[in-house]
mmCIF file of C-alpha atoms in Angstrom:
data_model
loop_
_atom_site.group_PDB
_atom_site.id
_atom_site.type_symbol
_atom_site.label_atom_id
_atom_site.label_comp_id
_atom_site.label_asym_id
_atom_site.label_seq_id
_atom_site.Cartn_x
_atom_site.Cartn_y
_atom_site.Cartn_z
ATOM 1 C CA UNK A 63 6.003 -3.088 5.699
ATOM 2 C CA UNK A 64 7.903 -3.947 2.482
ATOM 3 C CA UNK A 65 8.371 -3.032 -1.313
ATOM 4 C CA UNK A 66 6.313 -5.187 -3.393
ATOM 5 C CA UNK A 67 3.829 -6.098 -0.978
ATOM 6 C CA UNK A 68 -0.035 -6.056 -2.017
ATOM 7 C CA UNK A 69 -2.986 -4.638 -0.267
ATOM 8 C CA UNK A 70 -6.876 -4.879 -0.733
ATOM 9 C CA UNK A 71 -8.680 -1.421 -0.517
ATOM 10 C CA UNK A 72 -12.180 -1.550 1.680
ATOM 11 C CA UNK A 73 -14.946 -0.112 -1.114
ATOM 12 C CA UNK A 74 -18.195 1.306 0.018
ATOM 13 C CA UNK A 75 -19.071 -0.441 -3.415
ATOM 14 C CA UNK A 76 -18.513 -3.940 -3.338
ATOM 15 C CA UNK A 77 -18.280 -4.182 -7.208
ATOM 16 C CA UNK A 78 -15.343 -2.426 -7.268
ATOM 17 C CA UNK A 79 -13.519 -4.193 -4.417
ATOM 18 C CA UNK A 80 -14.267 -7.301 -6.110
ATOM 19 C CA UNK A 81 -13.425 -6.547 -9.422
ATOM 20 C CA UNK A 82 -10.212 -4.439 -8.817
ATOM 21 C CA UNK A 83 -6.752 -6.721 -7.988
ATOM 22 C CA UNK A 84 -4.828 -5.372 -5.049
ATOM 23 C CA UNK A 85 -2.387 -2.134 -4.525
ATOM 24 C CA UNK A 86 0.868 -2.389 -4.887
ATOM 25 C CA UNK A 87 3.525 -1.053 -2.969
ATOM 26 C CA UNK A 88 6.083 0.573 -5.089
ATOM 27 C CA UNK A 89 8.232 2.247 -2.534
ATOM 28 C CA UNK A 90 8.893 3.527 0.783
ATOM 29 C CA UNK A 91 10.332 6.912 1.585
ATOM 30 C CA UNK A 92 11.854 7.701 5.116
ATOM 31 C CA UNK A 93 13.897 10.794 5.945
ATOM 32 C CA UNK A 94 13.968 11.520 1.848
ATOM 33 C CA UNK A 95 16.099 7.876 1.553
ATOM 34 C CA UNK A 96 14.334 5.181 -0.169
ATOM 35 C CA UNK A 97 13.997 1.963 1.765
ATOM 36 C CA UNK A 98 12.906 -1.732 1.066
ATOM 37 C CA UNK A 99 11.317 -1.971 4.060
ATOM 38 C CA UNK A 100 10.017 -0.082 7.246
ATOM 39 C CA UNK A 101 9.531 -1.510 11.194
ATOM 40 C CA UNK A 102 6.169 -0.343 13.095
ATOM 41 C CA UNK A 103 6.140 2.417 14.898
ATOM 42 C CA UNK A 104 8.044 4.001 12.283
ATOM 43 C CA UNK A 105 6.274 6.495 9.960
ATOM 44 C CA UNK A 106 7.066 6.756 5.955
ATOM 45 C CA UNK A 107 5.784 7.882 2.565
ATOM 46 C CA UNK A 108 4.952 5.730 0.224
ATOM 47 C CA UNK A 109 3.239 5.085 -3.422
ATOM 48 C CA UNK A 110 0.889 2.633 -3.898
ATOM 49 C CA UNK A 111 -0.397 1.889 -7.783
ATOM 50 C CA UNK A 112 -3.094 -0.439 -9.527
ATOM 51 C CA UNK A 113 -6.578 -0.009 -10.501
ATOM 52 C CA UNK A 114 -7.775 0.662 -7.458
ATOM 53 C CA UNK A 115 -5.681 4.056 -6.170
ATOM 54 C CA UNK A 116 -8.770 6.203 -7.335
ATOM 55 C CA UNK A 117 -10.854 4.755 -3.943
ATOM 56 C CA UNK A 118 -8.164 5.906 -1.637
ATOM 57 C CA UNK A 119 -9.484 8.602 0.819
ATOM 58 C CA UNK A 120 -8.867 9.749 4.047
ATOM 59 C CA UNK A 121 -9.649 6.681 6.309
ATOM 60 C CA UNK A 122 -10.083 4.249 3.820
ATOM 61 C CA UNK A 123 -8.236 0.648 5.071
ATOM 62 C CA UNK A 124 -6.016 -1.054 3.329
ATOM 63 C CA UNK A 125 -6.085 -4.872 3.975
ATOM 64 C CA UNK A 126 -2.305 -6.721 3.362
ATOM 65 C CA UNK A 127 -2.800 -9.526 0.979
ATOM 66 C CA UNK A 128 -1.195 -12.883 2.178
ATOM 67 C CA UNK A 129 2.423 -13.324 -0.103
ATOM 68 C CA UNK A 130 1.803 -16.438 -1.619
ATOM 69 C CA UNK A 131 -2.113 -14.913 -3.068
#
């Protein structure tokens, strides 16, 4: 996973998945240092933000958006 990178959020109302643009990943925290970017299996916190961060919820998916989209 990486800074900047853009994710879809899965709605249980399709307006709002289709009218909201993507998450973005503002940073990643590991071990309280801030990082540009974070291997699997590794766990992190991080901040998301964009019109869409009030339909997060526990097990909501987040889809990656392809770079160039």
């Amino acid at each position: 996973m990486r800074s900047g990178r853009r994710f879809l959020v899965a709605s249980t109302d399709d307006a709002d998945h289709v009218a909201l643009p993507p998450l973005r990943l503002d940073w990643i925290k590991r071990y309280q240092r801030v990082m540009d970017f974070i291997d699997p299996p590794h766990s992190a916190v991080v901040r998301l933000s964009g019109q869409a961060v009030h339909l997060l919820a526990r097990g909501v998916v987040l889809t990656s958006v392809a770079a160039d989209a």
